[in-house]
mmCIF file of C-alpha atoms in Angstrom:
data_model
loop_
_atom_site.group_PDB
_atom_site.id
_atom_site.type_symbol
_atom_site.label_atom_id
_atom_site.label_comp_id
_atom_site.label_asym_id
_atom_site.label_seq_id
_atom_site.Cartn_x
_atom_site.Cartn_y
_atom_site.Cartn_z
ATOM 1 C CA UNK A 1135 -50.877 -28.948 46.315
ATOM 2 C CA UNK A 1136 -47.649 -26.882 45.761
ATOM 3 C CA UNK A 1137 -46.151 -26.559 42.588
ATOM 4 C CA UNK A 1138 -42.614 -25.635 43.967
ATOM 5 C CA UNK A 1139 -41.849 -27.817 46.701
ATOM 6 C CA UNK A 1140 -38.991 -26.677 49.553
ATOM 7 C CA UNK A 1141 -37.719 -27.163 52.979
ATOM 8 C CA UNK A 1142 -38.791 -24.758 55.290
ATOM 9 C CA UNK A 1143 -35.802 -24.761 58.010
ATOM 10 C CA UNK A 1144 -32.027 -25.266 57.434
ATOM 11 C CA UNK A 1145 -29.142 -24.535 60.230
ATOM 12 C CA UNK A 1146 -26.044 -23.990 59.880
ATOM 13 C CA UNK A 1147 -22.368 -23.362 61.329
ATOM 14 C CA UNK A 1148 -20.533 -20.348 59.545
ATOM 15 C CA UNK A 1149 -18.367 -21.150 57.510
ATOM 16 C CA UNK A 1150 -19.923 -24.144 56.569
ATOM 17 C CA UNK A 1151 -21.684 -25.275 52.674
ATOM 18 C CA UNK A 1152 -25.091 -24.622 52.654
ATOM 19 C CA UNK A 1153 -27.222 -27.181 50.487
ATOM 20 C CA UNK A 1154 -31.132 -26.106 50.079
ATOM 21 C CA UNK A 1155 -32.745 -28.581 47.822
ATOM 22 C CA UNK A 1156 -35.879 -28.171 45.867
ATOM 23 C CA UNK A 1157 -38.221 -30.032 43.670
ATOM 24 C CA UNK A 1158 -40.523 -27.996 40.802
ATOM 25 C CA UNK A 1159 -43.850 -29.489 38.460
ATOM 26 C CA UNK A 1160 -43.044 -27.637 35.197
ATOM 27 C CA UNK A 1161 -41.292 -29.559 33.342
ATOM 28 C CA UNK A 1162 -41.834 -26.519 30.507
ATOM 29 C CA UNK A 1163 -39.899 -23.477 32.471
ATOM 30 C CA UNK A 1164 -38.012 -21.767 30.609
ATOM 31 C CA UNK A 1165 -35.701 -19.825 33.776
ATOM 32 C CA UNK A 1166 -35.572 -21.278 37.160
ATOM 33 C CA UNK A 1167 -34.713 -19.029 39.738
ATOM 34 C CA UNK A 1168 -33.254 -18.374 43.688
ATOM 35 C CA UNK A 1169 -34.351 -15.195 45.746
ATOM 36 C CA UNK A 1170 -33.337 -14.388 48.958
ATOM 37 C CA UNK A 1171 -34.820 -12.503 51.061
ATOM 38 C CA UNK A 1172 -33.217 -10.348 54.280
ATOM 39 C CA UNK A 1173 -35.512 -9.522 56.971
ATOM 40 C CA UNK A 1174 -37.158 -5.674 55.826
ATOM 41 C CA UNK A 1175 -36.130 -6.061 52.368
ATOM 42 C CA UNK A 1176 -37.674 -7.458 49.283
ATOM 43 C CA UNK A 1177 -36.897 -10.401 47.188
ATOM 44 C CA UNK A 1178 -33.669 -10.080 45.283
ATOM 45 C CA UNK A 1179 -33.073 -12.320 42.355
ATOM 46 C CA UNK A 1180 -29.765 -14.651 43.869
ATOM 47 C CA UNK A 1181 -29.132 -16.565 40.656
ATOM 48 C CA UNK A 1182 -31.309 -18.642 38.147
ATOM 49 C CA UNK A 1183 -30.395 -21.448 35.633
ATOM 50 C CA UNK A 1184 -31.296 -21.789 31.980
ATOM 51 C CA UNK A 1185 -33.610 -25.326 31.151
ATOM 52 C CA UNK A 1186 -31.179 -26.493 29.216
ATOM 53 C CA UNK A 1187 -27.702 -26.125 31.655
ATOM 54 C CA UNK A 1188 -26.761 -29.230 34.138
ATOM 55 C CA UNK A 1189 -25.014 -26.978 36.128
ATOM 56 C CA UNK A 1190 -23.910 -23.156 37.112
ATOM 57 C CA UNK A 1191 -21.686 -21.297 38.930
ATOM 58 C CA UNK A 1192 -21.256 -18.010 40.426
ATOM 59 C CA UNK A 1193 -18.362 -16.888 42.859
ATOM 60 C CA UNK A 1194 -19.886 -19.185 46.252
ATOM 61 C CA UNK A 1195 -23.114 -20.103 44.771
ATOM 62 C CA UNK A 1196 -23.516 -23.007 42.941
ATOM 63 C CA UNK A 1197 -26.859 -24.387 41.142
ATOM 64 C CA UNK A 1198 -27.348 -27.738 40.090
ATOM 65 C CA UNK A 1199 -30.182 -28.739 37.543
ATOM 66 C CA UNK A 1200 -31.483 -32.793 37.525
ATOM 67 C CA UNK A 1201 -34.381 -31.343 34.893
ATOM 68 C CA UNK A 1202 -34.811 -36.037 34.687
ATOM 69 C CA UNK A 1203 -35.912 -35.787 38.206
ATOM 70 C CA UNK A 1204 -37.056 -32.162 38.318
ATOM 71 C CA UNK A 1205 -34.468 -30.889 41.421
ATOM 72 C CA UNK A 1206 -32.919 -28.342 41.660
ATOM 73 C CA UNK A 1207 -30.265 -27.098 44.402
ATOM 74 C CA UNK A 1208 -28.637 -24.276 45.367
ATOM 75 C CA UNK A 1209 -25.103 -24.596 47.124
ATOM 76 C CA UNK A 1210 -23.928 -21.733 48.856
ATOM 77 C CA UNK A 1211 -19.851 -22.309 50.183
ATOM 78 C CA UNK A 1212 -18.153 -20.827 53.242
ATOM 79 C CA UNK A 1213 -21.851 -19.695 54.624
ATOM 80 C CA UNK A 1214 -21.328 -15.912 56.539
ATOM 81 C CA UNK A 1215 -22.997 -14.485 58.705
ATOM 82 C CA UNK A 1216 -24.744 -11.856 55.386
ATOM 83 C CA UNK A 1217 -26.392 -15.473 54.260
ATOM 84 C CA UNK A 1218 -28.949 -15.416 56.681
ATOM 85 C CA UNK A 1219 -32.831 -15.643 55.170
ATOM 86 C CA UNK A 1220 -34.994 -17.222 53.243
ATOM 87 C CA UNK A 1221 -34.443 -18.554 50.018
ATOM 88 C CA UNK A 1222 -36.921 -18.795 47.517
ATOM 89 C CA UNK A 1223 -36.992 -21.298 45.019
ATOM 90 C CA UNK A 1224 -39.782 -20.054 41.773
ATOM 91 C CA UNK A 1225 -40.145 -21.804 38.005
ATOM 92 C CA UNK A 1226 -41.919 -19.532 35.498
ATOM 93 C CA UNK A 1227 -44.199 -22.019 34.159
ATOM 94 C CA UNK A 1228 -44.846 -19.138 31.868
ATOM 95 C CA UNK A 1229 -43.197 -15.660 30.124
ATOM 96 C CA UNK A 1230 -44.215 -13.942 33.198
ATOM 97 C CA UNK A 1231 -45.840 -15.673 35.940
ATOM 98 C CA UNK A 1232 -43.122 -16.844 38.665
ATOM 99 C CA UNK A 1233 -44.955 -20.097 40.940
ATOM 100 C CA UNK A 1234 -42.888 -19.685 44.209
ATOM 101 C CA UNK A 1235 -42.298 -22.512 47.001
ATOM 102 C CA UNK A 1236 -42.342 -21.578 49.951
ATOM 103 C CA UNK A 1237 -38.932 -20.393 51.195
ATOM 104 C CA UNK A 1238 -36.592 -21.965 53.234
ATOM 105 C CA UNK A 1239 -34.990 -20.062 56.383
ATOM 106 C CA UNK A 1240 -31.491 -20.255 56.824
ATOM 107 C CA UNK A 1241 -29.580 -19.470 59.621
ATOM 108 C CA UNK A 1242 -26.082 -19.710 60.177
ATOM 109 C CA UNK A 1243 -24.958 -19.863 63.867
ATOM 110 C CA UNK A 1244 -21.689 -18.872 64.552
ATOM 111 C CA UNK B 709 -31.955 4.608 40.288
ATOM 112 C CA UNK B 710 -34.502 3.831 42.329
ATOM 113 C CA UNK B 711 -36.513 0.567 43.070
ATOM 114 C CA UNK B 712 -40.008 -0.806 43.222
ATOM 115 C CA UNK B 713 -41.268 0.588 46.001
ATOM 116 C CA UNK B 714 -44.786 -0.127 48.263
ATOM 117 C CA UNK B 715 -46.736 2.137 51.019
ATOM 118 C CA UNK B 716 -47.494 1.423 53.073
ATOM 119 C CA UNK B 717 -45.105 -0.977 55.253
ATOM 120 C CA UNK B 718 -47.793 -2.629 57.710
ATOM 121 C CA UNK B 719 -51.175 -2.409 57.952
ATOM 122 C CA UNK B 720 -53.756 -3.762 60.838
ATOM 123 C CA UNK B 721 -57.338 -3.516 59.605
ATOM 124 C CA UNK B 722 -60.185 -5.195 61.127
ATOM 125 C CA UNK B 723 -62.412 -7.407 59.399
ATOM 126 C CA UNK B 724 -64.939 -5.384 56.697
ATOM 127 C CA UNK B 725 -62.718 -2.302 56.481
ATOM 128 C CA UNK B 726 -61.247 -1.317 53.404
ATOM 129 C CA UNK B 727 -57.614 -1.066 52.771
ATOM 130 C CA UNK B 728 -55.519 -0.139 49.367
ATOM 131 C CA UNK B 729 -51.593 -1.120 49.344
ATOM 132 C CA UNK B 730 -49.398 0.852 46.449
ATOM 133 C CA UNK B 731 -47.032 -0.131 44.002
ATOM 134 C CA UNK B 732 -44.468 2.206 42.429
ATOM 135 C CA UNK B 733 -42.427 0.193 39.944
ATOM 136 C CA UNK B 734 -38.881 1.332 38.807
ATOM 137 C CA UNK B 735 -39.011 4.074 36.140
ATOM 138 C CA UNK B 736 -39.685 2.606 32.647
ATOM 139 C CA UNK B 737 -41.132 -0.410 33.516
ATOM 140 C CA UNK B 738 -44.280 -1.850 31.903
ATOM 141 C CA UNK B 739 -44.683 -5.042 32.919
ATOM 142 C CA UNK B 740 -46.163 -4.886 37.084
ATOM 143 C CA UNK B 741 -47.652 -7.892 38.670
ATOM 144 C CA UNK B 742 -48.300 -8.326 42.468
ATOM 145 C CA UNK B 743 -48.043 -11.409 44.564
ATOM 146 C CA UNK B 744 -49.293 -12.159 48.040
ATOM 147 C CA UNK B 745 -47.513 -14.965 50.174
ATOM 148 C CA UNK B 746 -50.142 -16.441 53.449
ATOM 149 C CA UNK B 747 -49.353 -17.086 56.847
ATOM 150 C CA UNK B 748 -45.666 -18.252 55.485
ATOM 151 C CA UNK B 749 -46.685 -20.746 53.042
ATOM 152 C CA UNK B 750 -45.756 -20.015 48.763
ATOM 153 C CA UNK B 751 -45.791 -16.846 46.882
ATOM 154 C CA UNK B 752 -48.733 -16.580 44.935
ATOM 155 C CA UNK B 753 -49.518 -15.049 41.371
ATOM 156 C CA UNK B 754 -51.777 -12.698 41.848
ATOM 157 C CA UNK B 755 -51.574 -10.536 38.269
ATOM 158 C CA UNK B 756 -50.275 -8.592 35.886
ATOM 159 C CA UNK B 757 -49.969 -5.692 33.945
ATOM 160 C CA UNK B 758 -48.793 -4.250 30.452
ATOM 161 C CA UNK B 759 -48.707 -1.114 31.173
ATOM 162 C CA UNK B 760 -51.985 0.156 32.087
ATOM 163 C CA UNK B 761 -53.541 -3.301 31.148
ATOM 164 C CA UNK B 762 -54.554 -6.258 32.969
ATOM 165 C CA UNK B 763 -52.850 -9.207 30.869
ATOM 166 C CA UNK B 764 -53.927 -11.111 33.579
ATOM 167 C CA UNK B 765 -55.729 -11.947 36.986
ATOM 168 C CA UNK B 766 -55.859 -15.389 36.954
ATOM 169 C CA UNK B 767 -54.327 -15.563 40.492
ATOM 170 C CA UNK B 768 -57.157 -13.106 42.215
ATOM 171 C CA UNK B 769 -58.386 -14.292 44.366
ATOM 172 C CA UNK B 770 -62.330 -13.722 44.682
ATOM 173 C CA UNK B 771 -64.180 -10.166 43.221
ATOM 174 C CA UNK B 772 -62.902 -8.211 47.163
ATOM 175 C CA UNK B 773 -60.061 -8.030 45.070
ATOM 176 C CA UNK B 774 -59.167 -4.782 43.127
ATOM 177 C CA UNK B 775 -55.823 -3.245 41.356
ATOM 178 C CA UNK B 776 -56.064 -0.762 39.533
ATOM 179 C CA UNK B 777 -53.195 0.889 37.704
ATOM 180 C CA UNK B 778 -54.351 4.547 35.801
ATOM 181 C CA UNK B 779 -52.346 6.120 33.410
ATOM 182 C CA UNK B 780 -49.217 3.259 33.417
ATOM 183 C CA UNK B 781 -47.988 4.136 36.347
ATOM 184 C CA UNK B 782 -47.941 3.476 39.848
ATOM 185 C CA UNK B 783 -50.618 0.806 40.381
ATOM 186 C CA UNK B 784 -52.787 -0.366 43.469
ATOM 187 C CA UNK B 785 -54.662 -3.482 45.385
ATOM 188 C CA UNK B 786 -57.758 -2.153 47.113
ATOM 189 C CA UNK B 787 -59.681 -5.894 49.288
ATOM 190 C CA UNK B 788 -62.948 -4.782 50.383
ATOM 191 C CA UNK B 789 -64.457 -5.901 52.374
ATOM 192 C CA UNK B 790 -61.319 -7.499 54.285
ATOM 193 C CA UNK B 791 -61.883 -10.746 55.333
ATOM 194 C CA UNK B 792 -59.460 -12.806 57.908
ATOM 195 C CA UNK B 793 -57.759 -14.873 55.327
ATOM 196 C CA UNK B 794 -56.148 -11.740 53.627
ATOM 197 C CA UNK B 795 -53.301 -11.442 55.791
ATOM 198 C CA UNK B 796 -49.951 -12.021 54.196
ATOM 199 C CA UNK B 797 -47.333 -10.249 52.598
ATOM 200 C CA UNK B 798 -48.210 -8.405 48.925
ATOM 201 C CA UNK B 799 -44.917 -8.081 46.901
ATOM 202 C CA UNK B 800 -45.236 -6.297 43.912
ATOM 203 C CA UNK B 801 -42.432 -6.701 41.150
ATOM 204 C CA UNK B 802 -41.820 -4.579 37.684
ATOM 205 C CA UNK B 803 -39.799 -5.833 34.998
ATOM 206 C CA UNK B 804 -38.826 -3.832 31.675
ATOM 207 C CA UNK B 805 -39.854 -7.357 29.223
ATOM 208 C CA UNK B 806 -41.078 -9.954 29.170
ATOM 209 C CA UNK B 807 -40.362 -13.220 27.779
ATOM 210 C CA UNK B 808 -37.570 -14.139 31.359
ATOM 211 C CA UNK B 809 -37.101 -10.092 31.910
ATOM 212 C CA UNK B 810 -35.959 -10.123 36.092
ATOM 213 C CA UNK B 811 -38.199 -9.274 37.872
ATOM 214 C CA UNK B 812 -37.731 -6.404 40.787
ATOM 215 C CA UNK B 813 -39.462 -6.885 43.978
ATOM 216 C CA UNK B 814 -40.241 -4.435 46.286
ATOM 217 C CA UNK B 815 -40.701 -4.954 50.093
ATOM 218 C CA UNK B 816 -43.985 -5.817 50.289
ATOM 219 C CA UNK B 817 -46.793 -4.425 52.671
ATOM 220 C CA UNK B 818 -47.654 -6.849 55.389
ATOM 221 C CA UNK B 819 -51.330 -6.856 56.489
ATOM 222 C CA UNK B 820 -52.898 -8.047 59.312
ATOM 223 C CA UNK B 821 -56.999 -8.052 59.093
ATOM 224 C CA UNK B 822 -58.535 -8.824 63.280
#
């Protein structure tokens, strides 16, 4: 089975908040990441959180980490059409190998 | 600074043929990684180079896959002979150092085996 799980699809209206959820399995991961992939482009590191933090905010992005439940979420405030993309949650069970989820396709509708 | 580049962007081959994918990392990045995403599933780690040395190839599916990084610059990933289940998007990434250093990803090569 997958080590990192996330829902596959999310549809959100422009201007609303988006919340993408992820569960992971390896409690030894030092960092947890959110990557964004726009059509035709590579993976772009969107944000990350250190494992001893509960929350990280970066402009419209808020990352919440519940280490007890191994649950990570990404909230995008005031979602825009440019936020339409695939979002991947990832953990690093060792110091170089990333373990990704299957990706959540976010569609922003007008 | 140029990012990670991959060639080709798309490749369509028949089962049994050979395909070679190329990755050019960011200049000066010693660490190079290959990942693969098959049929919309999770992105899976294939292998990791430090300079020209393979540090971890535990994710390589089988011996039909051969990765090289001669001279510690660009890397190639050869699939010979290709099978239907090899279809997917192959991503390359590079980083300056290990230990949580950001991995910069290329746009990927979409491989279709018919």
